[in-house]
Coordinates of C-alpha atoms in Angstrom, one line a residue:
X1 CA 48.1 194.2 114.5
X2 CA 51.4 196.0 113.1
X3 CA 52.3 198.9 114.4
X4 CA 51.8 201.9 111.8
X5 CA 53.1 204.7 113.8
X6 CA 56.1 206.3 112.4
X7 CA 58.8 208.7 114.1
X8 CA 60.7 211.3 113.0
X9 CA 64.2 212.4 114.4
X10 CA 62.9 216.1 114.0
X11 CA 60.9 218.9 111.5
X12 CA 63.5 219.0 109.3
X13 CA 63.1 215.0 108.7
X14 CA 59.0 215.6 108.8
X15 CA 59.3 217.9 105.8
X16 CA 62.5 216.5 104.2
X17 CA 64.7 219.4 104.6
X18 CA 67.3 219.2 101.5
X19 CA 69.9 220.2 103.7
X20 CA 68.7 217.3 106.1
X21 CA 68.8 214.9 103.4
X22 CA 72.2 215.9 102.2
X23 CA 73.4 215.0 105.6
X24 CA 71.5 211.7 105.7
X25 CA 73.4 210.7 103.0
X26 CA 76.8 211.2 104.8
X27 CA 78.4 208.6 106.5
X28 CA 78.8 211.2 109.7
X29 CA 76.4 214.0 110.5
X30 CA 79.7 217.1 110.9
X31 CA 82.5 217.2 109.3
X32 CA 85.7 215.4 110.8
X33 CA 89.0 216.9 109.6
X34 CA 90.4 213.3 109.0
X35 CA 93.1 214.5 106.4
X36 CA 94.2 216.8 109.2
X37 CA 94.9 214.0 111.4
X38 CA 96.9 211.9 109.3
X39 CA 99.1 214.4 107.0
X40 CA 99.6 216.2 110.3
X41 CA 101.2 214.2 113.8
X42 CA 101.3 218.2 114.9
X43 CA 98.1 219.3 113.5
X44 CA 96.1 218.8 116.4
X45 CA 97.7 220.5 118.7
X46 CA 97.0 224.1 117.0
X47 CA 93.8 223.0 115.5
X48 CA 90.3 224.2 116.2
X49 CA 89.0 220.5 116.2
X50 CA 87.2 219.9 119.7
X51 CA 88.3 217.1 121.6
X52 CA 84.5 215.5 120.9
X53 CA 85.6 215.2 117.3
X54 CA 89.2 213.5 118.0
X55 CA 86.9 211.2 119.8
X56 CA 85.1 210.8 117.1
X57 CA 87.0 209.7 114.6
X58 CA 89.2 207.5 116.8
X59 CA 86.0 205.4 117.6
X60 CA 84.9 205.5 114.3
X61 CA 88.9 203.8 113.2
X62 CA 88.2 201.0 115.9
X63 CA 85.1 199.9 114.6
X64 CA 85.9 200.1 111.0
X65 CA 88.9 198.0 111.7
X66 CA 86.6 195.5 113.9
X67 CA 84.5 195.6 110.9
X68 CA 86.5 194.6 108.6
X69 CA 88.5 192.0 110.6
X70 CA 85.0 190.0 110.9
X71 CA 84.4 190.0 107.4
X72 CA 84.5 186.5 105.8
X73 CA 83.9 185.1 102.2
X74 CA 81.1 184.2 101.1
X75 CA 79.8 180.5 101.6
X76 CA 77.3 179.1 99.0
X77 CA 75.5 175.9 100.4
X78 CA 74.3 173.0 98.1
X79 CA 71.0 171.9 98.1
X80 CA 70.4 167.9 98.3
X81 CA 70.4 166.1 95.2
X82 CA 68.2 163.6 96.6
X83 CA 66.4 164.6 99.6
X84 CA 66.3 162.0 102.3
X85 CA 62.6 161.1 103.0
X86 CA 62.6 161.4 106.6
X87 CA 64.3 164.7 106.4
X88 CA 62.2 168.1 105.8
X89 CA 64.1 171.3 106.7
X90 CA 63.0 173.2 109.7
X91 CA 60.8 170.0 111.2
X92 CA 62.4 168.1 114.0
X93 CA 62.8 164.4 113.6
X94 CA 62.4 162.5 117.1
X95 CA 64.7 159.3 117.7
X96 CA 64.2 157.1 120.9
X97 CA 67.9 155.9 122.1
X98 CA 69.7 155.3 125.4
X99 CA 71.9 157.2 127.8
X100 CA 74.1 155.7 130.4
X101 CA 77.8 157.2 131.5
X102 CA 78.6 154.7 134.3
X103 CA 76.1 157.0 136.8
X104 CA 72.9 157.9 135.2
X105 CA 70.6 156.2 133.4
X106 CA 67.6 157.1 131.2
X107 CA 65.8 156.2 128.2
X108 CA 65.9 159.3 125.8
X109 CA 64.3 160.8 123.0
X110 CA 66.7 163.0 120.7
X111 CA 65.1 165.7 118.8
X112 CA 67.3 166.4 115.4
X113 CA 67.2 169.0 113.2
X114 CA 68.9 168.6 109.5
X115 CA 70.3 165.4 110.6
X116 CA 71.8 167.2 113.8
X117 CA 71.2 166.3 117.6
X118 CA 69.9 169.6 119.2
X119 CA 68.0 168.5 122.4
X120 CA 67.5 165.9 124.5
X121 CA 63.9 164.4 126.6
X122 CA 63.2 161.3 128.4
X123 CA 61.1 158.7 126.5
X124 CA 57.6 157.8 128.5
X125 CA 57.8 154.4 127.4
X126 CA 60.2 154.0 129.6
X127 CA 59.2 152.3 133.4
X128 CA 62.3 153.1 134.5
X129 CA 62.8 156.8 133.9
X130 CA 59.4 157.2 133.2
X131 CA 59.7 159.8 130.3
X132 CA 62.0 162.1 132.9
X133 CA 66.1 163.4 132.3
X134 CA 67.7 165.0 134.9
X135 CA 70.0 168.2 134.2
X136 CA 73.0 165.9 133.1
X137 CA 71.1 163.5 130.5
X138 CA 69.7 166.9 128.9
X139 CA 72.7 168.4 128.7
X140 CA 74.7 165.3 127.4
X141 CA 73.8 166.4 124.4
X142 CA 76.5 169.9 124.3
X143 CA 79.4 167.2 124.8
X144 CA 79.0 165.4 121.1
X145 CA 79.9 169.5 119.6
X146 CA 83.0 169.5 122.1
X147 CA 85.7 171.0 120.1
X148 CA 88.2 169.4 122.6
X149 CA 87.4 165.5 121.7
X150 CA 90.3 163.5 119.8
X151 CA 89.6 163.7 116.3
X152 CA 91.2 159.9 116.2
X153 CA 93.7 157.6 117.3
X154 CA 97.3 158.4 119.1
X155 CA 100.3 157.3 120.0
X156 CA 102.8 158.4 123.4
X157 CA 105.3 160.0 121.3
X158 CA 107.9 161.4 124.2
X159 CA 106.3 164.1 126.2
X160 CA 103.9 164.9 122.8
X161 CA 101.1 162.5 121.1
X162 CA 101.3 161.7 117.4
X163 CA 98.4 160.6 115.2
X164 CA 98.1 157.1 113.9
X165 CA 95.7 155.0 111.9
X166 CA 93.3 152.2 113.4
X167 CA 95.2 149.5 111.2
X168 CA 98.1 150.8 112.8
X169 CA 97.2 150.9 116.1
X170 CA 95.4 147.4 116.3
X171 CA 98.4 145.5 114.7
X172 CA 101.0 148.0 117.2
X173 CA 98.7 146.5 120.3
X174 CA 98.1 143.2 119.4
X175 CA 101.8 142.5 119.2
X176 CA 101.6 143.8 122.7
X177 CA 98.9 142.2 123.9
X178 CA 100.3 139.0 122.7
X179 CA 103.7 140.2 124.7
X180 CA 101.9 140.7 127.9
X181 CA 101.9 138.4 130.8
X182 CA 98.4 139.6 132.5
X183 CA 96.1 142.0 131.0
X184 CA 93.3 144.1 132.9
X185 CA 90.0 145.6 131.5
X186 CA 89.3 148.5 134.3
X187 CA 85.8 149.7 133.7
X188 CA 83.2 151.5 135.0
X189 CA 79.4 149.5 135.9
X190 CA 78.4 147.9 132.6
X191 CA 74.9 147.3 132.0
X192 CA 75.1 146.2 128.3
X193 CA 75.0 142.5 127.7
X194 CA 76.6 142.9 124.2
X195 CA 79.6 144.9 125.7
X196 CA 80.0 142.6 128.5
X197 CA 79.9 139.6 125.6
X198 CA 82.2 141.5 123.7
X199 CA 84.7 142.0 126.7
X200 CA 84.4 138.1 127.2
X201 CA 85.6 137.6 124.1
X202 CA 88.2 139.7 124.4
X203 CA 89.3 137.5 128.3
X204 CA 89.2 134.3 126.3
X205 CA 91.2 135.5 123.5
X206 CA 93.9 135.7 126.2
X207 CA 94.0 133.6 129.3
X208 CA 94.8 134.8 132.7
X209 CA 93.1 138.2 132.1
X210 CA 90.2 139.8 133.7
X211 CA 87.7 142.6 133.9
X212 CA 87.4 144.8 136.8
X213 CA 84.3 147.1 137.5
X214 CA 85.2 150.5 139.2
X215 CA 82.7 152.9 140.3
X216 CA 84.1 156.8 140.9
X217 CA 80.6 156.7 143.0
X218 CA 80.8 153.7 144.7
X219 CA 78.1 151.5 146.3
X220 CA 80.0 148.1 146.9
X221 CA 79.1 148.8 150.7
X222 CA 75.4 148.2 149.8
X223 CA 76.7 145.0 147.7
X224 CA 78.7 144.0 150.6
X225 CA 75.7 143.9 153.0
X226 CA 72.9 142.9 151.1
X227 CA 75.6 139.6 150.2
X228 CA 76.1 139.0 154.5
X229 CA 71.4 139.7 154.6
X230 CA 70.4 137.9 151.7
X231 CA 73.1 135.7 150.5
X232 CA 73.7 137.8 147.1
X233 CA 75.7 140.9 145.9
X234 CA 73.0 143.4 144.6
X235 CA 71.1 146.9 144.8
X236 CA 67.2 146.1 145.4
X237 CA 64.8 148.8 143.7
X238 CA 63.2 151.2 145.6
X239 CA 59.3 152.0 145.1
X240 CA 59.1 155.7 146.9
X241 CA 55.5 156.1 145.8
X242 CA 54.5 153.2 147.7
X243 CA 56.0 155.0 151.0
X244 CA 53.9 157.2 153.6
X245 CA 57.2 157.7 155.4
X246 CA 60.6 158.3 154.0
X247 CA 64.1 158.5 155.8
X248 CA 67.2 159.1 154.1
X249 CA 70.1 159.6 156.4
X250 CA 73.2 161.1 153.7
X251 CA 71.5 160.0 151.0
X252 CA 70.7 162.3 148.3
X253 CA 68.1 160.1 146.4
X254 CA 66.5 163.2 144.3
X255 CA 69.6 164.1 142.6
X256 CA 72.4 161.7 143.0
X257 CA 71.6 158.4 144.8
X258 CA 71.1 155.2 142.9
X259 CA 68.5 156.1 140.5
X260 CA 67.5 159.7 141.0
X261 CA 65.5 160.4 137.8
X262 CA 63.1 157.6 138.7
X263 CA 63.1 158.1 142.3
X264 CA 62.7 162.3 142.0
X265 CA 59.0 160.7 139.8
X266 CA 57.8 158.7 142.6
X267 CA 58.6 160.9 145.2
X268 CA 56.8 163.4 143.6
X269 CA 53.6 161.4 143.2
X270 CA 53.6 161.1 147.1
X271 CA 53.7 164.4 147.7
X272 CA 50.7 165.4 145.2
X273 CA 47.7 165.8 146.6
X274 CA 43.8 166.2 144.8
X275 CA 40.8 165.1 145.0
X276 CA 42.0 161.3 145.3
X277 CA 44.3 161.7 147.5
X278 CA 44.3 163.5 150.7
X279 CA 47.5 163.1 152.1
X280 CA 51.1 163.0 151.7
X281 CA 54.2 161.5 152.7
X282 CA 56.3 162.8 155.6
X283 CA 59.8 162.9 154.5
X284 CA 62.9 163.0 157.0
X285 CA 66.3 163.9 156.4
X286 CA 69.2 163.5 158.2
X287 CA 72.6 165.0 156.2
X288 CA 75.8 166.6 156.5
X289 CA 75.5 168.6 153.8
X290 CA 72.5 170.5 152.2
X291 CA 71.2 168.5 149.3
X292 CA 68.4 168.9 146.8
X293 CA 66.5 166.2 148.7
X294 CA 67.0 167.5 151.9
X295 CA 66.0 171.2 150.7
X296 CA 62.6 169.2 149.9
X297 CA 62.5 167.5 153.7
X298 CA 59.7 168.2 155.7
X299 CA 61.8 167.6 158.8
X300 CA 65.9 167.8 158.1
X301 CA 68.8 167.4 160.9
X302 CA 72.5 168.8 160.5
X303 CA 74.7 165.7 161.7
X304 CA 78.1 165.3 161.2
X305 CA 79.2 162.8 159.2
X306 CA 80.9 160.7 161.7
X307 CA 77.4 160.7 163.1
X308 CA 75.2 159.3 160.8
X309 CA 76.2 155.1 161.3
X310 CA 75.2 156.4 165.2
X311 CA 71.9 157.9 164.2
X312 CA 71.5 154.3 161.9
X313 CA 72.5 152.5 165.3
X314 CA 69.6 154.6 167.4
X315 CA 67.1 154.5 165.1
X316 CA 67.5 150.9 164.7
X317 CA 67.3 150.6 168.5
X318 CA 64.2 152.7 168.7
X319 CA 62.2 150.9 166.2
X320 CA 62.9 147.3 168.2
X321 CA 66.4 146.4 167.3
X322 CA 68.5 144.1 169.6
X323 CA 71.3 147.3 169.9
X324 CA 71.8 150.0 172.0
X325 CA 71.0 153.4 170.7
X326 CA 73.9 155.9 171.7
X327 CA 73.4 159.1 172.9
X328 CA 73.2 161.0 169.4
X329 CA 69.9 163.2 168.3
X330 CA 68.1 161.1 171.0
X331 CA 64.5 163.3 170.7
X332 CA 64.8 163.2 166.9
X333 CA 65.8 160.1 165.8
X334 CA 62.5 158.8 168.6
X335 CA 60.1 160.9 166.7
X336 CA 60.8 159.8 163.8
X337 CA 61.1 156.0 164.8
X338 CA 57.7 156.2 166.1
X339 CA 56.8 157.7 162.5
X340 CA 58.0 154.4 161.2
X341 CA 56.5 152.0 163.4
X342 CA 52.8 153.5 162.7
X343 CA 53.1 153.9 159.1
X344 CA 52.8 149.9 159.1
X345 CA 55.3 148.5 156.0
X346 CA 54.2 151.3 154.1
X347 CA 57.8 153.2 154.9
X348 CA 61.8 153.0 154.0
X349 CA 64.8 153.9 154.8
X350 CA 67.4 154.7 152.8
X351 CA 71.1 155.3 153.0
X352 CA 74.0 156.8 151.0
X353 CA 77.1 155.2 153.3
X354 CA 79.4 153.3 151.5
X355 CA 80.5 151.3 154.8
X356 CA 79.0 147.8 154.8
X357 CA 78.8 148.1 158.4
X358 CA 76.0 151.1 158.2
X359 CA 74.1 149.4 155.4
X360 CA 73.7 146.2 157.5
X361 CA 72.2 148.2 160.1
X362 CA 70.1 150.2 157.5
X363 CA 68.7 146.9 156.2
X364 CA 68.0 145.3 159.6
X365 CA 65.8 148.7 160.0
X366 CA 64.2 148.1 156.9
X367 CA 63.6 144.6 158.2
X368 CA 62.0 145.7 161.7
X369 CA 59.3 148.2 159.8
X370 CA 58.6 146.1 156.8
X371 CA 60.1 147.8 154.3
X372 CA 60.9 144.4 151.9
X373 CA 58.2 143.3 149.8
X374 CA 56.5 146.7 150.0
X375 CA 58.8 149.3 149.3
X376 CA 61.9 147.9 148.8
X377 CA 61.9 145.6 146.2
X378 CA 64.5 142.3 146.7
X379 CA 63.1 140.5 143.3
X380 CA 63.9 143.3 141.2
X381 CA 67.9 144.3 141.0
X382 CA 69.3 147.6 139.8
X383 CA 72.7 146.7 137.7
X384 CA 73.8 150.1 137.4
X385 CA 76.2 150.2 139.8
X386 CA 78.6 147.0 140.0
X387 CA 81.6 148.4 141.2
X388 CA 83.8 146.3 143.7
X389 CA 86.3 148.1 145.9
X390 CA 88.1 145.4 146.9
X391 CA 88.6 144.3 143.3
X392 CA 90.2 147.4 142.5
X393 CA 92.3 147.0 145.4
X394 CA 93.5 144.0 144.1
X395 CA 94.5 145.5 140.6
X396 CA 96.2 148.0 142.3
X397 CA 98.3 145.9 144.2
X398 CA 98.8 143.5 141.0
X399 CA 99.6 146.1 138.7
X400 CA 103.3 145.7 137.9
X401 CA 103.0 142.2 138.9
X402 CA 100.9 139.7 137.4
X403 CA 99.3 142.5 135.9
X404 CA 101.6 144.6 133.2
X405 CA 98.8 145.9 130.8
X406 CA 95.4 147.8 131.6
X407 CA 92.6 148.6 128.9
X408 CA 90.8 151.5 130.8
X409 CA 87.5 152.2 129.4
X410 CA 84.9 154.6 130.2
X411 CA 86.7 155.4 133.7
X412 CA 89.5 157.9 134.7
X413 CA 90.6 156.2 138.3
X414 CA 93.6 158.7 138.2
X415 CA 91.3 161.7 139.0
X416 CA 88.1 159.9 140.6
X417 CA 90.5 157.2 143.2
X418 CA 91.5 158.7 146.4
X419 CA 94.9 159.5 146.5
X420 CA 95.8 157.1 148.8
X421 CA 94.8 154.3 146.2
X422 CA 97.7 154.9 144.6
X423 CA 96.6 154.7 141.6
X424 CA 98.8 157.0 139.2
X425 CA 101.9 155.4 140.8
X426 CA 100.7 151.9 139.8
X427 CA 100.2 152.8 136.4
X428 CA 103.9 153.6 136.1
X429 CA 104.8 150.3 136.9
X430 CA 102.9 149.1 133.8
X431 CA 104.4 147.9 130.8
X432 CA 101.0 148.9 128.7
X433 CA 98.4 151.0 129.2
X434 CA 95.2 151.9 126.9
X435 CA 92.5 153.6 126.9
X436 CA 89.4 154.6 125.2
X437 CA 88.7 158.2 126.5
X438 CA 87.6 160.8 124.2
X439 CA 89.7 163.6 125.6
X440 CA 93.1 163.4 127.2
X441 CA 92.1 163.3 130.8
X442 CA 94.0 162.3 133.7
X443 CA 94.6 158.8 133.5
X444 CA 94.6 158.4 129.5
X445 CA 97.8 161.3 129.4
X446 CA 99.5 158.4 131.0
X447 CA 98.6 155.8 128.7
X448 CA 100.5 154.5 125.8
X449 CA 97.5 154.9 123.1
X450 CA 94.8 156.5 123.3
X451 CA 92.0 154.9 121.3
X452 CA 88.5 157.1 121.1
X453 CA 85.4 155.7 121.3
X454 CA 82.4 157.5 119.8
X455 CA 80.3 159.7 122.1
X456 CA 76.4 157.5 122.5
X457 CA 74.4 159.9 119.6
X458 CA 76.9 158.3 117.5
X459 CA 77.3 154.8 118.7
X460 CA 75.0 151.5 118.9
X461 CA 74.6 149.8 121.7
X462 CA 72.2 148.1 124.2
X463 CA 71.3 148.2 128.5
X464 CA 69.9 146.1 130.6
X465 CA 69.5 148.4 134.1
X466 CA 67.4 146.3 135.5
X467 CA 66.2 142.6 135.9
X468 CA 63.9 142.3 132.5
X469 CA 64.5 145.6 131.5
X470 CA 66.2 146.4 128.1
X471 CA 66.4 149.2 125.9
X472 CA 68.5 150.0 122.6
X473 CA 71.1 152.8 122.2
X474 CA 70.8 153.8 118.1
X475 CA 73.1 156.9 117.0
X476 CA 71.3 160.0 115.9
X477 CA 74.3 160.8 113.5
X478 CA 77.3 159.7 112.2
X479 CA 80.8 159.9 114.0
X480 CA 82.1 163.7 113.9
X481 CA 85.4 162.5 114.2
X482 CA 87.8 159.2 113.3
X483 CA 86.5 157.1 116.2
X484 CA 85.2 153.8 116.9
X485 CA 83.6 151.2 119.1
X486 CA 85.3 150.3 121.9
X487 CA 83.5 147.3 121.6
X488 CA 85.1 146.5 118.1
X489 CA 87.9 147.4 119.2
X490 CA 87.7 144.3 121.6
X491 CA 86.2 142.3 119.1
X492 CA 88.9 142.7 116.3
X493 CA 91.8 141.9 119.2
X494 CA 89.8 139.2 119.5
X495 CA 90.5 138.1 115.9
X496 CA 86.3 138.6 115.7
X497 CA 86.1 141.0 112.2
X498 CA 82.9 142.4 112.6
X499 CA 81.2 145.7 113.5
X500 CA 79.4 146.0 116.6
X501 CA 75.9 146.6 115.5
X502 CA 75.9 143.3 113.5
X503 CA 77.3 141.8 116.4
X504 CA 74.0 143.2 118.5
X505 CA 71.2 142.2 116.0
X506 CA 73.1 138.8 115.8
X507 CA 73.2 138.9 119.5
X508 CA 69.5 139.9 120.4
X509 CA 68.5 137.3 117.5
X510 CA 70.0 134.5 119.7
X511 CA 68.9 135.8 122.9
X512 CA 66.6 137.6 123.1
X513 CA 64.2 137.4 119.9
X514 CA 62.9 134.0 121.4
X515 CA 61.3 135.4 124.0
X516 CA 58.7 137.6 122.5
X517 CA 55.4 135.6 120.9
X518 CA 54.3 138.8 119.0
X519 CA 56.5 139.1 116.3
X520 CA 56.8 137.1 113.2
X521 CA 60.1 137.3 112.6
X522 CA 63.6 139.2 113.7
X523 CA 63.4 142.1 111.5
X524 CA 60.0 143.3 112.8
X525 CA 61.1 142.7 115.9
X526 CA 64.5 144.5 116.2
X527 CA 62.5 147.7 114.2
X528 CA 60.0 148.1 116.6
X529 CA 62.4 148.1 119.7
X530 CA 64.6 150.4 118.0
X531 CA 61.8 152.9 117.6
X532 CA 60.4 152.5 121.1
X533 CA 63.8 152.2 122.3
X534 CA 62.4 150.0 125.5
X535 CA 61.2 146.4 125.7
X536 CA 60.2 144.5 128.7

């Protein structure tokens, strides 16, 4: 109910006063002597103004002139000729698409207003993120507005950048290209089988070159050891809801470790309890630093981080390992060893390490409780992080060498490599560099050209982040600035003329259209992923 009750500032408001109204009517309730002021510098020294009015009036001249400084023409908008069908002002359209920035993953749902990208939630179709988006997918979105993004194309001009076209640029670095005597493609993990197509092309086009993955979070430990355990380079998937124990020892798996969005959704279903379920999971942490998922530990232990391969070494010894334990968080690392052995397979242990040394003992742990098969899952590989250290190493040493041209894309090793990679230094030595940033960051102010690629609510693309699992990135509106593809651009130095989302249908037509029975033809197909943005 609105509220009828009305105020007055006094009586002489109540019974409308004419002298009250003649003041209402003023722009100031007393009289300021403003002619005073300005025909006379002297004036106020001998005047009988009070200091209340100076103030006054010298408030009243800084607002007036903020007033009128924020004054602005008058814009008149133009209303559609034809209204787009699927567009009705002031209801959200949903569209399902993809994120991935060489860290996170998630299938998304973008909600648009007016054609516009305005917020961003996980799709439940998803068995992967299972309809969750951690704080960075959700605020992915503020980055496509960023006033700071190149507006196109540019040339090292000097110590200054100028702008050039696209025809420019691809005939400019094709001559180079064709100049060079070894060429490098430094990116970060890619999970799209059209962009890693593309890229081949790109290798073939000129022989001798090749295509380095670099992770600024890097796993290739893990990779490293699960190669020497089970005779293959991957990340196994974890299944956290299926554990009655957990262990992480420096590994931040609700936030930052692998996969956290999915991993933060089965971790909370084992530590819900109702009517169905009684009990919980224990969950042990041992970290070096306080992390979201030790914050959530029932039990958590402060160790150094030259400690935790030692705490591995015990707990592997104390859960019937062939090692001896050292003398490091002896009473804790037993209690929670005999926490493993009676939860009977139905446990894991995971670990953030990057030393292949640690992982192989994490893994022969995993072994001794029966972690594989039940919570750790060897069948089914994560491909979202590929990087290989020693790969990068190898650039690094070659760069100058048999390598004299680098395409960097979606990576910035300058800020993200430890210093002692070298990695600025080496770039020097190059004859060409590239790269396809959308902001001058550290390594692309040292590049040659700097080529933007659009951000992912403008761009197609597709992601396989796991073994069967694929999903479609579709944009939710067109590029804000001149930018393209990096993909393309591969493909037209390639001397393929095509644009990339042609090249994907074409792609998933040939590939991957043959293995679904339920579809009478392509078309139907390719719509119906698009809108669920997932297929298995």
């Amino acid at each position: 109910m609105a509220n009828e009750k009305k105020y007055w500032k006094g009586l002489a408001q109540l019974n409308n006063d004419p002298k009250f109204a003649e003041k209402h009517q003023s722009e100031f309730a007393e009289y300021i002597p403003v002619e005073e002021f300005i025909s006379d510098k002297n004036a106020m020294a001998g005047s009988s103004t009070s200091r209340r009015d100076f103030l006054k009036f010298l408030g009243f001249s800084t607002v007036a002139a903020t007033l009128a400084a924020c004054e602005a023409p008058v814009t008149k908008t133009i209303p559609y000729v034809t209204r787009p069908e699927e567009i009705i002002p002031g209801v959200a359209n949903w569209y399902a698409t993809s994120y991935y920035d060489g860290n996170d993953y998630a299938s998304v749902l973008v909600k648009t207003r007016e054609g516009r990208p305005i917020k961003i939630e996980g799709n439940t179709l998803s068995k992967i993120s299972m309809g969750g988006a951690n704080a960075r997918v959700q605020a992915s979105v503020l980055s496509l507005y960023d006033s700071t993004r190149l507006n196109g194309p540019k040339k090292k001009n000097g110590s200054g950048w100028t702008d050039i076209s696209w025809a420019d640029a691809d005939a400019a670095i094709g001559d180079k290209l064709k100049q060079s005597k070894g060429i490098a493609v430094l990116s970060s993990s890619i999970i799209s089988p059209c962009t890693r197509m593309a890229i081949s092309e790109f290798l073939m086009k000129y022989p001798g070159s090749r295509h380095v993955m670099y992770d600024a979070v890097s796993y290739s430990g893990m990779l490293k050891a699960n190669n020497s355990t089970f005779g293959k380079a991957f990340i196994p998937t974890y299944h956290f809801d299926k554990a009655d124990v957990i262990v992480g020892i420096g590994a931040d798996f609700l936030a930052n470790w692998i996969s956290p969005i999915e991993h933060a959704h089965q971790y909370g279903m084992t530590r819900k309890v109702g009517p169905d379920k009684k009990t919980m999971s224990k969950h042990f942490q041992f970290e070096s630093l306080l992390t979201l998922t030790g914050a959530n530990a029932d039990e958590r232990f402060p160790v150094k981080p030259s400690q935790l391969g030692q705490v591995a070494v015990g707990l592997l010894a104390a859960v019937g390992g062939s090692v001896s334990a050292p003398n490091v968080m002896t009473k804790e690392v037993a209690r929670v060893a005999d926490a493993l052995k009676n939860a009977h397979g139905k446990a894991v242990v995971v670990c953030g390490s990057n030393d292949a040394s640690v992982q192989l003992v994490v893994n022969e742990i995993n072994k001794q409780i029966g972690a594989y098969g039940s919570t750790i899952d060897t069948t089914i590989t994560d491909n979202t992080h590929q990087g290989d250290d020693a790969a990068v190493k190898k650039l690094v040493d070659d760069m100058g060498g048999a390598i004299d041209t680098v395409i960097f894309y979606n990576t910035n090793p300058v800020y993200t490599a430890p210093k002692a990679a070298g990695f600025a230094d080496a770039m020097k030595k190059l004859s060409c560099r590239i790269s396809f940033a959308s902001h001058a960051d550290e390594t692309a102010s040292l590049c040659d050209y700097i080529l933007p690629d659009h951000h992912y609510l403008e761009a197609w693309n597709d992601h396989n982040p796991r073994t069967n699992s694929y999903s479609i990135q579709q944009p939710a509106i067109r590029p804000l600035f001149n930018t393209r593809h990096a993909q393309e651009s591969f493909l037209h130095w390639s001397g393929i003329k095509t644009n990339y989302h042609s090249y994907i249908q074409r792609n998933w037509q040939e590939h991957m259209f043959g293995m679904q029975n339920t579809f009478g033809d392509f078309t139907a197909f390719w719509n119906n992923t698009v809108r669920d943005g997932v297929i298995e």
